XYZ file of C-alpha atoms in Angstrom:
377
model
C -45.276 -33.356 39.444
C -46.070 -29.791 40.233
C -48.879 -28.078 41.954
C -51.140 -26.123 39.651
C -53.460 -23.182 40.085
C -57.061 -24.363 39.921
C -58.148 -21.454 37.702
C -60.981 -22.393 35.528
C -62.244 -25.276 37.707
C -65.213 -23.175 38.940
C -66.250 -22.370 35.413
C -65.946 -26.023 34.404
C -68.093 -26.982 37.352
C -70.778 -24.493 36.315
C -70.757 -25.830 32.787
C -71.080 -29.370 33.978
C -73.999 -28.340 36.237
C -75.670 -26.508 33.302
C -75.371 -29.634 31.118
C -76.931 -31.825 33.745
C -79.661 -29.313 34.399
C -80.510 -29.129 30.687
C -80.779 -32.937 30.542
C -77.895 -33.230 28.084
C -75.579 -36.224 28.718
C -71.828 -35.854 28.448
C -69.180 -38.560 27.938
C -65.750 -38.660 29.416
C -63.002 -41.108 28.431
C -61.540 -42.736 31.553
C -58.996 -45.285 30.468
C -57.865 -47.998 28.111
C -58.645 -51.338 29.728
C -56.995 -53.724 27.259
C -56.531 -54.178 23.487
C -60.237 -54.248 23.011
C -61.989 -52.198 25.616
C -62.119 -48.531 26.754
C -63.867 -47.315 29.787
C -66.078 -44.152 29.701
C -68.143 -42.210 32.167
C -71.515 -41.016 30.942
C -73.000 -38.160 32.955
C -76.665 -37.197 32.872
C -78.162 -40.082 30.871
C -81.939 -40.105 31.248
C -84.649 -42.749 31.048
C -87.926 -43.790 32.576
C -86.041 -46.031 34.969
C -82.381 -46.941 35.654
C -82.215 -49.645 33.039
C -83.548 -47.292 30.389
C -81.089 -44.662 31.412
C -78.292 -47.166 31.127
C -79.397 -48.033 27.641
C -79.289 -44.370 26.694
C -75.836 -44.130 28.182
C -74.681 -47.106 26.161
C -75.636 -45.326 22.883
C -74.009 -42.041 23.948
C -70.760 -43.891 24.851
C -70.757 -45.836 21.533
C -71.179 -42.646 19.524
C -68.512 -40.848 21.580
C -66.116 -43.792 21.048
C -66.908 -43.923 17.355
C -66.045 -40.317 16.902
C -62.736 -40.849 18.609
C -61.814 -43.343 15.890
C -61.680 -40.680 13.176
C -60.344 -37.164 12.646
C -62.513 -36.467 9.605
C -65.310 -34.000 10.291
C -67.348 -35.532 7.476
C -67.080 -39.007 9.062
C -68.030 -37.532 12.543
C -71.160 -35.956 10.974
C -72.005 -39.258 9.349
C -71.615 -41.121 12.600
C -74.001 -38.608 14.384
C -76.536 -38.954 11.584
C -76.374 -42.755 11.887
C -77.338 -42.643 15.576
C -80.188 -45.209 15.055
C -77.669 -47.670 13.666
C -75.958 -47.834 17.040
C -78.887 -49.736 18.512
C -77.453 -52.696 16.642
C -74.037 -52.193 18.351
C -75.310 -52.282 21.938
C -73.764 -55.671 22.467
C -70.362 -53.978 22.121
C -70.810 -52.201 25.454
C -70.728 -53.400 29.001
C -72.805 -51.515 31.662
C -70.751 -50.700 34.699
C -71.325 -49.154 38.118
C -73.964 -46.372 38.513
C -72.185 -43.452 40.171
C -75.053 -41.123 40.767
C -78.822 -41.144 40.514
C -81.197 -38.154 40.352
C -84.944 -38.487 40.119
C -86.309 -36.095 37.498
C -89.743 -35.543 35.940
C -90.690 -38.570 33.985
C -87.833 -40.828 35.145
C -84.256 -40.730 36.358
C -80.931 -39.086 35.386
C -77.769 -41.145 36.086
C -74.007 -40.996 35.878
C -72.746 -44.391 34.916
C -69.562 -46.239 33.714
C -69.727 -47.832 30.309
C -67.059 -50.067 28.736
C -66.878 -50.174 24.892
C -65.227 -52.747 22.721
C -63.599 -50.125 20.450
C -61.720 -52.751 18.379
C -64.929 -54.446 17.259
C -66.701 -51.063 17.001
C -64.039 -49.889 14.566
C -64.563 -53.050 12.385
C -68.280 -52.571 12.333
C -68.006 -48.876 11.419
C -65.577 -49.724 8.647
C -67.984 -52.373 7.302
C -70.755 -49.801 7.354
C -68.659 -47.340 5.463
C -68.878 -44.717 8.187
C -65.087 -44.469 8.664
C -62.095 -45.101 6.460
C -60.461 -48.434 7.110
C -57.240 -47.945 9.086
C -55.309 -50.084 6.628
C -56.446 -47.917 3.727
C -55.495 -44.680 5.557
C -52.112 -46.228 6.470
C -51.521 -47.150 2.754
C -52.306 -43.640 1.664
C -49.988 -41.854 4.047
C -48.625 -44.294 6.585
C -49.348 -44.195 10.288
C -47.761 -41.246 12.153
C -45.084 -41.976 14.654
C -45.582 -40.137 17.996
C -43.070 -39.294 20.656
C -44.479 -38.538 24.214
C -42.438 -36.423 26.564
C -42.830 -34.283 29.727
C -43.111 -30.608 28.834
C -39.696 -28.970 28.868
C -37.845 -32.296 28.583
C -34.125 -31.699 28.409
C -32.920 -35.187 27.488
C -32.243 -36.224 30.980
C -33.857 -39.063 33.013
C -37.594 -39.418 33.155
C -39.063 -39.880 36.611
C -41.167 -42.939 37.506
C -44.281 -40.768 37.930
C -43.719 -39.220 34.437
C -43.251 -42.692 32.966
C -46.640 -43.733 34.372
C -48.221 -40.780 32.572
C -46.353 -41.564 29.365
C -47.593 -45.103 29.443
C -51.158 -44.012 29.977
C -51.051 -41.615 26.983
C -49.183 -44.193 24.957
C -51.876 -46.854 25.567
C -54.442 -44.644 23.947
C -52.352 -43.906 20.839
C -51.342 -47.492 20.214
C -54.924 -48.529 20.492
C -55.743 -46.007 17.755
C -53.096 -47.649 15.453
C -50.479 -44.993 15.926
C -46.802 -45.956 16.230
C -44.654 -44.706 19.084
C -41.067 -43.505 18.792
C -38.511 -45.155 21.105
C -36.715 -42.603 23.130
C -34.102 -45.093 24.135
C -32.817 -44.838 20.589
C -31.348 -41.490 21.620
C -28.671 -43.342 23.578
C -27.132 -44.499 20.284
C -27.872 -41.255 18.417
C -26.107 -39.136 21.015
C -22.948 -40.900 20.142
C -23.367 -39.717 16.541
C -21.958 -36.281 17.011
C -22.052 -35.548 13.298
C -25.746 -35.967 13.239
C -26.515 -33.843 16.314
C -24.095 -31.121 15.210
C -25.633 -31.122 11.776
C -29.084 -30.399 13.196
C -27.864 -27.327 15.136
C -29.926 -24.309 14.168
C -32.237 -26.306 11.809
C -35.133 -27.041 14.109
C -37.224 -24.656 16.204
C -36.551 -26.155 19.647
C -34.610 -28.922 21.484
C -37.652 -31.167 21.871
C -38.326 -30.988 18.084
C -34.694 -31.988 17.633
C -35.138 -35.051 19.822
C -38.313 -35.957 18.067
C -36.644 -35.719 14.649
C -33.642 -37.777 15.696
C -35.917 -40.679 16.738
C -38.113 -40.376 13.610
C -41.269 -38.968 15.120
C -43.800 -37.111 12.980
C -45.561 -35.663 15.977
C -44.464 -35.054 19.566
C -46.788 -34.827 22.508
C -45.909 -32.998 25.749
C -47.714 -32.999 29.087
C -47.816 -31.353 32.468
C -49.910 -32.659 35.408
C -50.246 -31.929 39.073
C -52.482 -31.675 42.082
C -54.464 -28.543 42.852
C -56.377 -27.870 46.108
C -57.459 -31.063 47.785
C -56.912 -34.421 45.985
C -57.875 -33.091 42.543
C -55.640 -33.042 39.569
C -55.252 -30.959 36.399
C -53.464 -32.032 33.243
C -52.429 -30.247 30.142
C -51.424 -32.107 26.959
C -50.151 -30.538 23.685
C -49.145 -32.027 20.370
C -46.785 -30.529 17.829
C -45.705 -31.250 14.263
C -42.087 -32.216 14.542
C -40.628 -30.509 11.487
C -42.290 -27.104 12.059
C -43.104 -27.222 15.798
C -46.644 -26.142 14.763
C -49.106 -26.648 17.597
C -51.666 -29.244 16.383
C -53.701 -29.768 19.522
C -53.983 -28.588 23.111
C -56.323 -29.810 25.763
C -56.721 -29.793 29.547
C -58.288 -32.450 31.719
C -59.241 -32.658 35.371
C -60.090 -35.369 37.869
C -62.929 -35.598 40.308
C -62.296 -34.267 43.780
C -61.286 -36.939 46.194
C -61.081 -36.937 50.015
C -57.773 -36.390 51.712
C -55.717 -39.520 51.724
C -56.730 -40.663 48.260
C -53.637 -41.551 46.112
C -52.629 -38.372 44.250
C -51.318 -40.428 41.310
C -54.783 -41.898 40.717
C -56.295 -38.377 40.360
C -53.404 -37.343 38.029
C -54.003 -40.327 35.734
C -57.726 -39.535 35.681
C -56.981 -35.949 34.628
C -54.624 -37.097 31.924
C -57.114 -39.616 30.651
C -59.674 -36.850 30.408
C -57.438 -34.752 28.158
C -56.005 -37.446 25.866
C -59.102 -38.023 23.572
C -59.463 -34.318 22.946
C -55.811 -34.103 21.764
C -56.079 -37.231 19.685
C -59.168 -35.980 17.879
C -57.277 -32.914 16.682
C -54.186 -34.887 15.733
C -56.288 -37.381 13.801
C -58.058 -34.512 11.959
C -54.729 -33.071 11.070
C -53.428 -36.329 9.796
C -56.427 -36.940 7.622
C -55.698 -33.612 5.924
C -52.183 -34.748 5.009
C -53.344 -37.562 2.651
C -53.573 -35.251 -0.389
C -50.904 -32.768 0.721
C -48.081 -35.085 1.561
C -45.887 -35.366 4.659
C -42.914 -33.387 5.924
C -39.325 -34.569 5.928
C -36.322 -32.726 7.382
C -33.062 -32.723 5.441
C -29.559 -31.551 6.261
C -26.648 -31.426 3.805
C -23.363 -30.203 5.273
C -19.700 -30.086 4.274
C -17.882 -28.257 1.469
C -20.779 -26.393 -0.166
C -18.916 -23.162 -1.050
C -19.252 -23.455 -4.815
C -22.132 -21.051 -5.568
C -23.146 -22.628 -8.865
C -23.295 -26.060 -7.488
C -25.188 -24.891 -4.465
C -27.749 -23.128 -6.669
C -28.084 -26.280 -8.747
C -28.595 -28.292 -5.631
C -31.381 -26.006 -4.297
C -33.143 -26.143 -7.651
C -32.850 -29.983 -7.622
C -34.370 -30.233 -4.127
C -37.306 -28.011 -5.160
C -38.290 -30.671 -7.738
C -39.064 -33.003 -4.926
C -41.998 -31.080 -3.610
C -42.629 -27.978 -1.487
C -39.255 -26.986 0.007
C -38.490 -24.610 2.776
C -34.830 -23.725 3.447
C -34.095 -22.991 7.092
C -30.260 -22.729 6.689
C -28.304 -21.762 3.623
C -24.501 -21.246 4.227
C -21.240 -22.415 2.670
C -21.225 -25.204 5.164
C -24.838 -26.269 5.377
C -28.100 -26.402 3.525
C -31.046 -27.563 5.484
C -34.842 -27.400 5.693
C -38.015 -29.348 5.106
C -39.588 -30.988 2.090
C -43.331 -31.693 1.854
C -44.087 -34.375 -0.674
C -46.307 -37.390 -1.310
C -43.255 -39.520 -1.970
C -42.406 -42.174 0.563
C -39.259 -41.991 2.731
C -37.076 -44.266 0.639
C -37.855 -42.275 -2.566
C -37.104 -39.019 -0.833
C -33.757 -40.271 0.422
C -32.775 -41.464 -3.041
C -33.988 -38.217 -4.675
C -31.950 -36.032 -2.213
C -28.806 -38.023 -2.890
C -29.435 -37.814 -6.617
C -29.895 -34.031 -6.350
C -26.637 -33.645 -4.573
C -24.741 -35.683 -7.168
C -26.529 -34.025 -10.136
C -25.447 -30.576 -8.776
C -21.789 -31.734 -9.149
C -20.883 -32.601 -5.607
C -18.879 -35.770 -5.039
C -17.959 -38.026 -2.034
C -21.536 -37.942 -0.743
C -22.038 -39.764 2.527
C -25.313 -40.663 4.214
C -24.902 -39.770 7.913
C -28.371 -40.546 9.175
C -31.609 -41.783 7.658
C -34.958 -42.435 9.315
C -38.544 -42.016 8.233
C -38.484 -38.310 9.028
C -34.893 -37.130 8.686
C -32.044 -37.362 6.193
C -28.544 -36.059 6.828
C -25.882 -36.107 4.186
C -22.254 -35.043 4.296
C -20.413 -33.677 1.260
C -16.568 -33.633 1.219
C-alpha cells in the first residue's frame, strides 16, 4: 500500500457537515456480511426519539440498497417514487449499533448501523416490478465477467494486502450476480505464446490484454493507502476490456481512527465506501448494452498477403455487426466486433468468414467468451 495525499478530505468533511446540518440523512455501504446481508451506515437519520430515528434509518438504508441493485435510471426513479412501499420491507433490515446521537429541535438525529437482507430485497423488488429480474437480464445479454487487479498490475505476484482488497471488492460483485475472471488461468495462457504474440499491438494497454486473455468483459483497478493519522483513501476504476474505455471512477475514505488502530481495517473501510459507487456506473453501462450488443475481440494472423482474399475477409467480418479494425497488415487482421450474437455464434461466423474469403488451413488458437484468435497457414 502507498501513502496518499489527503487532498479533498477537508472538502468532504464540510459536505458531510452541511448534510447533517440540513437534516438530510446519507447512507454509506460498509461491507458484505454474507450471501444475504449487507451492512450500511446511515448518518443523520431523524425522529422524535431514537427508535423513530432508527425506523427512518431503516427506510433510507433499504432504498439505498435497492438502488444498488440496478443500473437503470428509470428503475432508480421508480424505487424513489415507491418510498411508501418500503414500509412493508422493514422486516428485511436489522438495526445495529447507534454510533452518534445529537438532540435537535423536535427530536434526535443519529448515526446508526443498519443491516439489509439484499437477497430477499431483490426478490421483493422483482415481484413488485420495480427492477428487472436478474435472470431475465442475464438471458438478454449474459452476466458480465469482471477481473479485479491492483492499478498498474504487471502480471507479477499479488501481495497478501492486495488480495484482501480484491476479495472485498469481489464479494460485492458476486453478490450482485456478476461473474469473476480467474487470474490463475493466466498461468496456462502464458504458455500459449501464439496467443500472447497474436495480441501484440491489438489492445490499448497490458492490463486490457490480461483481462481479454482471461475472458473478462470489464476490469476493475484499485489503489488504497493511509493518509495522515489512521485514515485511509481508496480509488477504484472500471474499464471496458475491449476498448479500455473508463466506465466508472470513485473514491472512498475511512473514518479517522486513533493511533494504533489496524491500518488494514481503515483501508478496507475506504474500499467499501467506493465500491457501490463504481458498481452503480458499471450496472448502468451494462443495462445499456442489452439493445446494442456486446464487444468481442478477434485476431486473425498468418499468411494474409493476398489482397483480394483479405478484402473479402474484412467484408465478411463486417456482416457480423459493428466492426472496428485495430490492425490490418499482411500478417494480421485484428479488432473488435459489437453484435447481439452470442459467443458461440460469433466464433463460428468468424471462422466461416475466413473460409468464405478463400483462406484454408484455418486453426483456432484461442477461444473464450470475449476473445477469438485464429491462425491461417
